[in-house]
Coordinates of C-alpha atoms in Angstrom, one line a residue:
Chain A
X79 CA 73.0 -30.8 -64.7
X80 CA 71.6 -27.8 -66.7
X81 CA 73.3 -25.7 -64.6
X82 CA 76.3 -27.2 -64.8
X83 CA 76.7 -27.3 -68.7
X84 CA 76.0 -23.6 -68.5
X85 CA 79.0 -22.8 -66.2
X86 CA 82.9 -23.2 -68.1
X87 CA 84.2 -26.0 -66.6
X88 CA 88.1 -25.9 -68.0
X89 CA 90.8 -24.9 -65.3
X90 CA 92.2 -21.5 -65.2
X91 CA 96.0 -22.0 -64.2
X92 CA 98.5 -20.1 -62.1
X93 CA 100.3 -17.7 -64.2
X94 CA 103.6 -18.6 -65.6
X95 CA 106.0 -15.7 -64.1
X96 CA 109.6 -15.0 -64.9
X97 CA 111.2 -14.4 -61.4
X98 CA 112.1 -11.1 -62.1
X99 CA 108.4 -10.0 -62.6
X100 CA 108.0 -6.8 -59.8
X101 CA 106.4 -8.4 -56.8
X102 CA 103.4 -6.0 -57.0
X103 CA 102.8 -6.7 -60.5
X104 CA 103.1 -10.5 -59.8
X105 CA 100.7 -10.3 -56.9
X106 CA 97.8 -8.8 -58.6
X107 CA 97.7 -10.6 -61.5
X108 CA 97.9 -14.0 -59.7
X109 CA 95.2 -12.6 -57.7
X110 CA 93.3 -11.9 -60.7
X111 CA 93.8 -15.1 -62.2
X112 CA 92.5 -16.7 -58.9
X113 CA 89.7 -14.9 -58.6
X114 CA 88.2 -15.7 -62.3
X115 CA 88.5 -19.4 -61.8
X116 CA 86.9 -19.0 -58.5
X117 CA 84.1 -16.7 -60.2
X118 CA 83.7 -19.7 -63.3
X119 CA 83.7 -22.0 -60.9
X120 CA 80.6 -20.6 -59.0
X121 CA 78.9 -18.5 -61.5
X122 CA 77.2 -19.6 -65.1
X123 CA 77.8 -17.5 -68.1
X124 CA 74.9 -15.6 -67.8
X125 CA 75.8 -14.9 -64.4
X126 CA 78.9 -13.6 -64.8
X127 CA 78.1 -11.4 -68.2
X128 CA 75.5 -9.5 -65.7
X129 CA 76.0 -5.9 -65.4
X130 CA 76.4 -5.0 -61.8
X131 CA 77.7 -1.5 -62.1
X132 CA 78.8 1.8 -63.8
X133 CA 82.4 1.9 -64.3
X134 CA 84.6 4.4 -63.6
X135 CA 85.5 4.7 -67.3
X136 CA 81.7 5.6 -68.2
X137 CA 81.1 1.7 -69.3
X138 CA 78.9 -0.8 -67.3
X139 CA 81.0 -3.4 -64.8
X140 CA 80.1 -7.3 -65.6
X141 CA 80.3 -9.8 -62.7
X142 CA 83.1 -10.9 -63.8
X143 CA 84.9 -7.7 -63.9
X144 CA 83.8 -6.7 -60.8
X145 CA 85.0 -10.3 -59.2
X146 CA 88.2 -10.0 -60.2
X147 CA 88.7 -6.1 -60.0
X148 CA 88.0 -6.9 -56.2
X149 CA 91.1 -8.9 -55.7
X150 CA 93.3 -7.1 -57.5
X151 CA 92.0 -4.2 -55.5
X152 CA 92.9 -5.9 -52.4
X153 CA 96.3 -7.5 -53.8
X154 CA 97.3 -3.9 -54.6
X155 CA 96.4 -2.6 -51.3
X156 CA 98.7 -5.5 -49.7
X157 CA 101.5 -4.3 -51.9
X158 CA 101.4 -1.1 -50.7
X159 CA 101.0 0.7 -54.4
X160 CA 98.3 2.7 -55.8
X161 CA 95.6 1.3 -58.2
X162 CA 94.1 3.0 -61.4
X163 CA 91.3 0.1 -62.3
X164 CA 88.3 0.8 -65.1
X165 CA 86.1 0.1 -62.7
X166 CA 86.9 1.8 -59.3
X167 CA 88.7 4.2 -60.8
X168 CA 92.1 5.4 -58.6
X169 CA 92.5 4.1 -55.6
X170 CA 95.3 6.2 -53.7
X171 CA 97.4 4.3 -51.0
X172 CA 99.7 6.9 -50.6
X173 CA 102.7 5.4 -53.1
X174 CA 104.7 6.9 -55.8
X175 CA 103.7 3.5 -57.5
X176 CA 100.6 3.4 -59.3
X177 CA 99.1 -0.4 -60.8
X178 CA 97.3 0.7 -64.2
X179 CA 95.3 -2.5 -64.4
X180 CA 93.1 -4.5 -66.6
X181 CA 91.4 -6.5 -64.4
X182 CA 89.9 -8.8 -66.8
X183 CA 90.8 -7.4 -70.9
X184 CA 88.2 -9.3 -72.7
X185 CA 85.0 -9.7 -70.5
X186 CA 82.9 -10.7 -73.2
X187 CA 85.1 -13.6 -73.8
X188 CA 85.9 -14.1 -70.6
X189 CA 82.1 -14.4 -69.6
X190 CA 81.2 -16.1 -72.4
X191 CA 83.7 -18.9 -72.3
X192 CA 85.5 -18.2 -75.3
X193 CA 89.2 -18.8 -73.8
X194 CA 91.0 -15.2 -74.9
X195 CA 91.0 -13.2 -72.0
X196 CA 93.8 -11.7 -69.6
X197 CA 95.1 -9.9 -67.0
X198 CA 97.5 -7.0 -68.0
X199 CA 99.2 -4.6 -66.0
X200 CA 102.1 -2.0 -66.2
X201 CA 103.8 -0.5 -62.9
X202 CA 103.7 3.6 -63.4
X203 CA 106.3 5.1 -60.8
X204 CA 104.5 8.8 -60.9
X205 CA 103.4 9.5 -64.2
X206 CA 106.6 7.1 -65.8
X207 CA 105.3 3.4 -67.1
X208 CA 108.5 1.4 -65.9
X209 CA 107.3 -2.5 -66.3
X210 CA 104.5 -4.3 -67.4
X211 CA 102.8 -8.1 -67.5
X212 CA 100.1 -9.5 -69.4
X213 CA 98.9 -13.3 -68.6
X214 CA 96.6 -15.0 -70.9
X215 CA 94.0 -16.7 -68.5
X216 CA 93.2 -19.3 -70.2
X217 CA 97.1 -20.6 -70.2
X218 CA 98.7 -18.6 -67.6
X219 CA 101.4 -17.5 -70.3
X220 CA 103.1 -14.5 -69.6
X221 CA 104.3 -11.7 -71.2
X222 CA 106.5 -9.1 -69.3
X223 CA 108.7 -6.3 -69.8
X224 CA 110.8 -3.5 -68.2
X225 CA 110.7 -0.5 -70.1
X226 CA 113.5 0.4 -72.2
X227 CA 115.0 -3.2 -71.9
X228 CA 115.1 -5.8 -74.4
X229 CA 112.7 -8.9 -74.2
X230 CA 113.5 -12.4 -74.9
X231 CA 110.9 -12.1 -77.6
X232 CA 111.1 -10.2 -80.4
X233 CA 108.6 -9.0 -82.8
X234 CA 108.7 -10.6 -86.7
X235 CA 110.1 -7.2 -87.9
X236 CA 108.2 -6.9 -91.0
X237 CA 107.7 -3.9 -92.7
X238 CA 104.8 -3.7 -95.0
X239 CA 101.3 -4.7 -95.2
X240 CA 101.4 -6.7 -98.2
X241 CA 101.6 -10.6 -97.0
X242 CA 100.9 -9.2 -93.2
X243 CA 99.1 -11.5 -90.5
X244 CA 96.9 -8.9 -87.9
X245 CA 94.8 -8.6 -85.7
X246 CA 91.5 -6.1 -85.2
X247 CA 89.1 -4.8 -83.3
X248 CA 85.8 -6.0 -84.8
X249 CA 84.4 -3.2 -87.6
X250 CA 81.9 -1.2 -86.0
X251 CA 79.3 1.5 -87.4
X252 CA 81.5 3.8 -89.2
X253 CA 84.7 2.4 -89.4
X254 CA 83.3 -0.8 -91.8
X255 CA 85.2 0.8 -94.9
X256 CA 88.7 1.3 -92.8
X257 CA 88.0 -2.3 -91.4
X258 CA 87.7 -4.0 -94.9
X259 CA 90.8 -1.4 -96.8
X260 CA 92.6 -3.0 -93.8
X261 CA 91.2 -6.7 -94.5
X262 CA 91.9 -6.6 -98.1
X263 CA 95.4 -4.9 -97.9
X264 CA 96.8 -7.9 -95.5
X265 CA 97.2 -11.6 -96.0
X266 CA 95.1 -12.8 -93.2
X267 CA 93.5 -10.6 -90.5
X268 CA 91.5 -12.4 -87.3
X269 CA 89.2 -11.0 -84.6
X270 CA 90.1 -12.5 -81.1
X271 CA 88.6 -9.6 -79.1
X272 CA 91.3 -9.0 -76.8
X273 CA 93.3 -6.3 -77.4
X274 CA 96.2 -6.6 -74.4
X275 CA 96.3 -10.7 -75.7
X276 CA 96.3 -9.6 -79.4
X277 CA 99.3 -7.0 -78.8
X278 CA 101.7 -9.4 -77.0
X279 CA 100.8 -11.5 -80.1
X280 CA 102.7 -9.1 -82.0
X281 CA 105.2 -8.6 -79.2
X282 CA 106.2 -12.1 -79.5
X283 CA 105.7 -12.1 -83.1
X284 CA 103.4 -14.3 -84.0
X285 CA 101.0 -12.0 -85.7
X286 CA 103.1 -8.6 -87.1
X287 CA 100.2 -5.7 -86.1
X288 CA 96.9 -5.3 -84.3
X289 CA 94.8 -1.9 -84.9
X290 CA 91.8 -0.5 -83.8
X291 CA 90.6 0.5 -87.1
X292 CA 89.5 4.2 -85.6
X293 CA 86.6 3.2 -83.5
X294 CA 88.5 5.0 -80.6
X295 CA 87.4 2.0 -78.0
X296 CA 90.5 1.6 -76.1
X297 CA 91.2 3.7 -72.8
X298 CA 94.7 3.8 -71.1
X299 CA 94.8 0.4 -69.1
X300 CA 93.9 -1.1 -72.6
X301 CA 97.3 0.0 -73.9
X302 CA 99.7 0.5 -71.4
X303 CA 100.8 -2.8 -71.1
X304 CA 101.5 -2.6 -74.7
X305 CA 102.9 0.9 -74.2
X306 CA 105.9 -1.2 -72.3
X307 CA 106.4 -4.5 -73.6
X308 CA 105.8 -3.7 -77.3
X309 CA 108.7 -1.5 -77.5
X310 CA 111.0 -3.7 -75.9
X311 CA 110.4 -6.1 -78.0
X312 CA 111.7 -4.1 -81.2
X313 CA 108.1 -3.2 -82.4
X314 CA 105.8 0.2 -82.5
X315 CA 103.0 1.2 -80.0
X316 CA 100.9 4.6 -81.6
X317 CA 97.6 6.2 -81.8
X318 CA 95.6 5.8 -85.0
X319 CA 95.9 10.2 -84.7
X320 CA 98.9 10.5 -83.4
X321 CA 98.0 11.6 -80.0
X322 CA 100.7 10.7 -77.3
X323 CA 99.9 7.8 -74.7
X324 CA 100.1 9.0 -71.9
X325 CA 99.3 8.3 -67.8
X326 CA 96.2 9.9 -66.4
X327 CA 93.6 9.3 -64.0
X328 CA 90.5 11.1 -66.7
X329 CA 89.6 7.2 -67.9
X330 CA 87.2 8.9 -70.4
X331 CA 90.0 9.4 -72.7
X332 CA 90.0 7.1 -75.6
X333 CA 92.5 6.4 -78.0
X334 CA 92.8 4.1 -81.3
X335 CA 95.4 1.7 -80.4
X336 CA 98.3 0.6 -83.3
X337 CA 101.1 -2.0 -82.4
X338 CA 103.3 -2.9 -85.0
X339 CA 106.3 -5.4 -85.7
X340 CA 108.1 -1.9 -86.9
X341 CA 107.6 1.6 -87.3
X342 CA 107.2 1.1 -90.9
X343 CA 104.3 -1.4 -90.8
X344 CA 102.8 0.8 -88.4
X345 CA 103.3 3.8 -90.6
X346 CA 101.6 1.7 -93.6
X347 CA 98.6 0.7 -91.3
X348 CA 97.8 3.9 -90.3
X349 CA 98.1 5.4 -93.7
X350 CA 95.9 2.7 -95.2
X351 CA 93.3 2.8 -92.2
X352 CA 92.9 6.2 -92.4
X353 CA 92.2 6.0 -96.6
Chain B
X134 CA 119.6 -16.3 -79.9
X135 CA 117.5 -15.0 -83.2
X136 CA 117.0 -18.5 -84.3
X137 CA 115.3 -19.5 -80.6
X138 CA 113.4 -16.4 -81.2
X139 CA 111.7 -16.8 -84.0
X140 CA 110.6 -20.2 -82.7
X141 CA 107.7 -20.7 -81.2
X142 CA 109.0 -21.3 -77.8
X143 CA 105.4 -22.6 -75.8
X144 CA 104.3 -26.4 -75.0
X145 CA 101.9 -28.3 -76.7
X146 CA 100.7 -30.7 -73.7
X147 CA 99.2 -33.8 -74.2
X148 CA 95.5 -34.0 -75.0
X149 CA 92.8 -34.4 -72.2
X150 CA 90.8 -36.8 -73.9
X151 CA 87.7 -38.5 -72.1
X152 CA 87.7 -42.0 -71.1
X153 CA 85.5 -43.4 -73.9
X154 CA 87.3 -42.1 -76.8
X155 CA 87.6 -44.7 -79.8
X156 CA 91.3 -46.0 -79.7
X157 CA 92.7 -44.9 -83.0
X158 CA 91.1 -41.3 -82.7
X159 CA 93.1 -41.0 -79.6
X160 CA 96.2 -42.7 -80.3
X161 CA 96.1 -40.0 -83.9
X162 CA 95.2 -37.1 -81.8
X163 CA 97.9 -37.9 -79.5
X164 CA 100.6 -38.4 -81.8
X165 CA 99.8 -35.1 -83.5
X166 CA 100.2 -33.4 -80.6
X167 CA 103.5 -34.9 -80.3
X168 CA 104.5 -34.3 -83.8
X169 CA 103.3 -30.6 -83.7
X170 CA 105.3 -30.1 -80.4
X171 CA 108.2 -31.6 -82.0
X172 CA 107.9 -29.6 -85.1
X173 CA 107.7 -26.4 -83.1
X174 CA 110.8 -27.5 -81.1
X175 CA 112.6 -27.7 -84.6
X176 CA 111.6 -25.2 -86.7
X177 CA 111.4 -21.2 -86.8
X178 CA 107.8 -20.0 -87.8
X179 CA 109.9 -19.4 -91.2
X180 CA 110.4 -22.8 -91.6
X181 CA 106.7 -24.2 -90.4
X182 CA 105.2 -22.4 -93.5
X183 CA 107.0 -23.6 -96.2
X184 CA 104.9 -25.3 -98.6
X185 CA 106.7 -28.3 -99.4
X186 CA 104.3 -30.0 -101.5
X187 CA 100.4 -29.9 -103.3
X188 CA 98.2 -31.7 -101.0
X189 CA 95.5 -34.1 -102.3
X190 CA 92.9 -31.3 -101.3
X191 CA 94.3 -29.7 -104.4
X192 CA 95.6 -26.5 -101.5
X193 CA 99.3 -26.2 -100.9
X194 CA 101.2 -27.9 -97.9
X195 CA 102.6 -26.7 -95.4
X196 CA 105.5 -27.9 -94.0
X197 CA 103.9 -28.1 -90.4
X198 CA 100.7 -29.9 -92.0
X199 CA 103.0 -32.5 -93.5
X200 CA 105.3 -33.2 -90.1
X201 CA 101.8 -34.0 -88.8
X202 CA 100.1 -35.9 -91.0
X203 CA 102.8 -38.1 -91.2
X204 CA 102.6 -38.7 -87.7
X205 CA 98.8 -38.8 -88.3
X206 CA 99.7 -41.4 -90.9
X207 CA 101.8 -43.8 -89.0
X208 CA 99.1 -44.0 -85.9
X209 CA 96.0 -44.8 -88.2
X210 CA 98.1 -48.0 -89.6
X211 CA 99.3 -49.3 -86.5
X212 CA 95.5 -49.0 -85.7
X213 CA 94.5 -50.4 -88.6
X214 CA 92.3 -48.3 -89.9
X215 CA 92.2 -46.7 -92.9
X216 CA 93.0 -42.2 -93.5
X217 CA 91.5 -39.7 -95.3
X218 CA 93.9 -36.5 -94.8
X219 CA 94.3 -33.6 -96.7
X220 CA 97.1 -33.5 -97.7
X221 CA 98.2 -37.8 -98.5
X222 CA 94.1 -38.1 -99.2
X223 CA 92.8 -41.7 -99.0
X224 CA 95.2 -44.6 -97.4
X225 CA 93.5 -47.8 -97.7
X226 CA 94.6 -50.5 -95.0
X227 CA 92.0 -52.4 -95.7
X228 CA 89.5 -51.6 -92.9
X229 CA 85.5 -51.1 -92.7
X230 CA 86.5 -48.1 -90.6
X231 CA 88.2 -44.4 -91.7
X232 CA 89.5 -41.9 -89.9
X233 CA 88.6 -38.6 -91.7
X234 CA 91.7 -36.1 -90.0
X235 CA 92.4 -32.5 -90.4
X236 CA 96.1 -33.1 -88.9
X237 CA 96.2 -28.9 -88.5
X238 CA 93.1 -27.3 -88.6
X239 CA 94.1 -23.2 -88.4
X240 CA 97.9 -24.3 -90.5
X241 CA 98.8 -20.7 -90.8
X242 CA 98.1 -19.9 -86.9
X243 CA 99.8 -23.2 -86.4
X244 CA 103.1 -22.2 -88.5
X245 CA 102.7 -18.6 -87.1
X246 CA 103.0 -18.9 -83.4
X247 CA 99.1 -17.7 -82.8
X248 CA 97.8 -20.5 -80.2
X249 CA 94.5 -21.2 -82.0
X250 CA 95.0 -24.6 -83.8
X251 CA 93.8 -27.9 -83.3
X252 CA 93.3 -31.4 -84.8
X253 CA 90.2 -33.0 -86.0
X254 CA 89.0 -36.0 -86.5
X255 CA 86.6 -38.7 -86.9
X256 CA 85.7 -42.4 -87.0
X257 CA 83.6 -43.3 -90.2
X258 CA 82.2 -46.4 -90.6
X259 CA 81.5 -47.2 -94.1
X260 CA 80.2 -44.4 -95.0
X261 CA 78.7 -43.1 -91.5
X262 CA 80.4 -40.8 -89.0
X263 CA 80.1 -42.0 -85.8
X264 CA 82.6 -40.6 -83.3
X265 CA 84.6 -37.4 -83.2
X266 CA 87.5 -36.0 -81.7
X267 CA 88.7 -32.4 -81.5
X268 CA 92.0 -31.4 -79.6
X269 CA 92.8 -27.9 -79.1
X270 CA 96.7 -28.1 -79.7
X271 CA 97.9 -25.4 -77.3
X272 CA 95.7 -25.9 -74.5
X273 CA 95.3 -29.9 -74.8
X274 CA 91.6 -29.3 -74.7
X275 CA 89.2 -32.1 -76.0
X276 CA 85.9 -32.5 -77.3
X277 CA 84.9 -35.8 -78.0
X278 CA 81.1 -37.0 -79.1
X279 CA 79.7 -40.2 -80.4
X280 CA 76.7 -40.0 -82.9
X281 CA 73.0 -39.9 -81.9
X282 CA 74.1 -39.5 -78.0
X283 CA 74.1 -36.6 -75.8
X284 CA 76.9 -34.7 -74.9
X285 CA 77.8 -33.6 -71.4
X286 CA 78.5 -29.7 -72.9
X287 CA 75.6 -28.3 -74.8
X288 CA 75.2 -25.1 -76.7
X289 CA 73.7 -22.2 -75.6
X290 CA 70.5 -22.9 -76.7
X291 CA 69.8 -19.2 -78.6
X292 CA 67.6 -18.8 -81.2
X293 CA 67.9 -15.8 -82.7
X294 CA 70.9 -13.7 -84.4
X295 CA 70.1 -10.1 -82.7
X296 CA 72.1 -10.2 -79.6
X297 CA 73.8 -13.3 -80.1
X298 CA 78.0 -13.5 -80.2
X299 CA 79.6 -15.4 -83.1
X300 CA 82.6 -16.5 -84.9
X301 CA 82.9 -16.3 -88.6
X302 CA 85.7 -17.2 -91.1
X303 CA 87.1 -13.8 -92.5
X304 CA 85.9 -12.0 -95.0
X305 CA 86.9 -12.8 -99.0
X306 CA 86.7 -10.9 -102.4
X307 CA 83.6 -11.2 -102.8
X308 CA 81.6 -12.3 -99.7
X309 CA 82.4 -8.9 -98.1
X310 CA 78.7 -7.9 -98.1
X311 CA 77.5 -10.6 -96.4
X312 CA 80.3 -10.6 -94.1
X313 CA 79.1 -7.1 -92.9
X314 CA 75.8 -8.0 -93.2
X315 CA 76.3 -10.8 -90.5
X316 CA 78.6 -8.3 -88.2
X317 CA 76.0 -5.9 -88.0
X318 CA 73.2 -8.3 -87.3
X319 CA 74.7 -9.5 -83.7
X320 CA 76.5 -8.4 -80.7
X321 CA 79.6 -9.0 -81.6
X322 CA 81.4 -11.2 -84.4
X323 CA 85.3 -13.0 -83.9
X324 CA 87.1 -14.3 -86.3
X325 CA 89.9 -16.8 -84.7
X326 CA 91.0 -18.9 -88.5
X327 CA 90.4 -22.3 -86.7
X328 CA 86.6 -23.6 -87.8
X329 CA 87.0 -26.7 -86.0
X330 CA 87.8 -25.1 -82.9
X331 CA 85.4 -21.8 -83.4
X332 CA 82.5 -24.7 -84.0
X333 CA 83.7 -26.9 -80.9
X334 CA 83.2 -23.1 -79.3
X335 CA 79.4 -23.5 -80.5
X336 CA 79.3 -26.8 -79.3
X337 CA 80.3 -25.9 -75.5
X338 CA 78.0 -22.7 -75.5
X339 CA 80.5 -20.0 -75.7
X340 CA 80.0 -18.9 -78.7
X341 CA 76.4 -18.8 -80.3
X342 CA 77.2 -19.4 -83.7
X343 CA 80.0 -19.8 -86.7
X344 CA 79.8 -19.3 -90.6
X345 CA 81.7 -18.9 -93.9
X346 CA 79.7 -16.1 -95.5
X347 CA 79.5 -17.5 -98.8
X348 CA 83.3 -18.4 -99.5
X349 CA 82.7 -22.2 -99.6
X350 CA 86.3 -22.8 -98.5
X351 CA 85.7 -26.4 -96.6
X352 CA 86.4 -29.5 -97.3
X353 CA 85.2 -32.8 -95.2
X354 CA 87.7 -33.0 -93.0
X355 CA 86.9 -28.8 -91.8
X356 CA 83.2 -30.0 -90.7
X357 CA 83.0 -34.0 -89.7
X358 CA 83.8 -33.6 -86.2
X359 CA 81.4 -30.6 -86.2
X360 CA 79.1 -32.7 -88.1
X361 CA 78.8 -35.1 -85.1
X362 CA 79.9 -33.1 -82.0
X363 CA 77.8 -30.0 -82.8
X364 CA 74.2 -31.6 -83.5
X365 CA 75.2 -34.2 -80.0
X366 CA 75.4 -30.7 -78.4
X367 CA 71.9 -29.8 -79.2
X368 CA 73.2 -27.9 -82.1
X369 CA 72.6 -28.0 -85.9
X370 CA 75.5 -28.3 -88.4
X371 CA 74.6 -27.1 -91.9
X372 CA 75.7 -25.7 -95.2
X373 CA 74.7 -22.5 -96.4
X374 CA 72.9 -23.6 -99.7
X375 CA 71.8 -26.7 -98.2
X376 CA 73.6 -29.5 -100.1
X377 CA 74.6 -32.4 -98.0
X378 CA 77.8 -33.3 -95.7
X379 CA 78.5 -36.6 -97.3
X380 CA 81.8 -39.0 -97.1
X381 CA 83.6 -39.0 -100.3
X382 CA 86.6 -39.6 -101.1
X383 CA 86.6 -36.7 -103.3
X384 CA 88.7 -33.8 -101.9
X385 CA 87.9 -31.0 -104.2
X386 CA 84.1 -30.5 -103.0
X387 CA 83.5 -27.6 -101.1
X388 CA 80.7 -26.5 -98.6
X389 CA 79.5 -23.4 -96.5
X390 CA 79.5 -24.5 -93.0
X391 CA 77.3 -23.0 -90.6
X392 CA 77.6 -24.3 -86.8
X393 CA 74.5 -23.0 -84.8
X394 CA 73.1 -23.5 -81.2
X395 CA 70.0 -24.3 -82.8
X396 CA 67.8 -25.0 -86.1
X397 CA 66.3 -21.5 -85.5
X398 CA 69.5 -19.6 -85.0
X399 CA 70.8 -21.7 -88.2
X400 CA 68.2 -20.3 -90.2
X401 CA 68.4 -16.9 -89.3
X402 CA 71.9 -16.7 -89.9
X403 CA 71.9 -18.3 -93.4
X404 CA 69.0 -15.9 -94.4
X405 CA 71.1 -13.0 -93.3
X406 CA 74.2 -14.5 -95.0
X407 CA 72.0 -14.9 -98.2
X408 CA 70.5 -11.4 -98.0

């Protein structure tokens, strides 16, 4: 019985694709949403927040990274693309189409049980990000994009701070005064430890920004998916510095991720982050 | 087309509610499911957070609180019991038994389109809790828990704040300190604007702990389910400065709640909250 309680037992259910999702992109994130109900299913909490492994992106792997990583690995392989993964690191199959993946964005959640954690995804054809997909485990809702082409969901197009709803990375040591001008500037601000589940928020425009509040935490597979779908649906992806997104296999680089509802709310984020 | 996008365009499902669950919890939680689907359905996000009226909690209404309650409303009387609601406050139908209901707990995530918002609810008799019922809205997850009896999830049993993962409301003019204070005293702190689904998160063991730092922004309704789910979990359920969770029909008190996996990790949190 103990070791029951200690497992999650909720479903996690098959993503919710629109049929134009690219096959590849489709295949490895229903892979990936397989594979961490299969891991919930047999592993406890503890279990699966274990660290098994260095990264490839200079951070320790959890189980539960590693689990689904695995069958996304394979699901990429069967597609015939290329796989840049923080874990493994590149994986070359020989294609002109690279999978810049997230296996699981949110592990602590995702170990823990706390039920905002997802898959996300974006389809680079050499260096160019043409598509993405994000899907929220926990639901199987899913976000995609083509790049350049309007979404079905829009962002709320506001423009200023004042009477904003955000979302933020947690404040860490040294960016607690950023954290709180950011807090006290907006209406409401929340802390859902996601980042590729708090952008599409703003994608679909039900919160208007999410910021990294300069703690430069997020590598490219954090943001790339955003990189794509936040665009198309009228809103602002940018770096807290300005420095430009873009694809490379050196996942030490970090950036300080900004999506907005509009280049104008992003403009008054970033000028009130950085004081 | 911009109409349908500023909806909210995602289901509510219906709630998974466990087999024992008093009657007129479940026939309330159902039908505000229903009611908060519907109001979805019909109104932009725009529309959802209209206040339309002062609520008996002496806080503004929103227009998606009151499409609830009302559906809240009508299911209590055909079960004949009585309701104590934010917003209407006490409707006697002449019963020994009153459901205390938060139609919307997390209203502004509700109105906004951000999938973290849930009822709550539970069965007093007299004056004594004895049954509670908390729905997730967008996922149709349940947590049910009758008083004094043992509940198939249990917390995660941790005693101490270093190390441990919370939730915690945000931070307010004046409670910043102790907000930071609690952030820097654990591994990591979320802050999702739904306390009675962050303390049903305590309750199932994903999350360690939650608090208000000192803001005293709940009323009854915000902690009775957590009052009897949480401590049926092997939890403790608490104020901050110790005064008692009571029934009273009086909407304007105010408490600190602190959910906790345990007495211990209770009283380490409130003595860092209190510095």
């Amino acid at each position: 019985m103990f070791s029951v309680v200690t497992k999650n037992p909720w479903p996690v259910p098959e993503p919710l694709l629109a049929p134009d999702v690219h096959p590849a992109l489709a295949a490895t994130a229903r892979a990936a949403s397989r594979a961490y109900q299969e891991a919930r299913h047999l592993h406890t909490r503890a279990e699966l927040r274990a660290e098994v492994a260095d990264g490839a992106d200079g951070t320790p792997t959890m189980r539960v990274d590693a689990i689904v990583e695995a069958a996304i690995a394979e699901a990429a392989t069967n597609a015939g693309a290329n796989l840049l993964s923080e874990e493994t690191g590149f994986v070359d199959n020989g294609s002109a189409a690279t999978l810049v993946v997230d296996p699981v964005d949110g592990s602590a959640n995702a170990a823990a049980g706390v039920p905002l954690s997802c898959f996300a995804g974006a389809l680079v054809l050499d260096t160019r990000p043409v598509e993405a997909l994000t899907v929220w485990f926990d639901t199987g809702r899913a976000w995609s994009a083509k790049a350049g082409q309007p979404t079905p969901f829009r962002t709320s197009g506001r423009t200023e701070l004042r009477g904003a709803s955000i979302c933020a990375m947690r404040p860490k040591r040294g960016t607690e005064d950023a954290w709180l001008r950011l807090a006290n500037a907006v209406d409401r601000i929340r802390v859902l430890s996601t980042t590729c589940l708090e952008t599409m928020l703003v994608a679909e425009g039900s919160v208007d920004a999410f910021a990294d509040p300069g703690s430069d935490t997020h590598r490219l597979m954090d943001l790339i998916a955003a990189l794509v779908t936040v665009p198309a649906a009228g809103g602002a992806l940018l770096d807290l510095h300005g420095r430009p997104l873009t694809f490379d296999l050196d996942l030490t680089r970090r950036w300080s991720g900004v999506a907005a509802a509009t280049e104008a709310l992003a403009d008054d984020l970033i000028t009130t982050v950085l004081g």
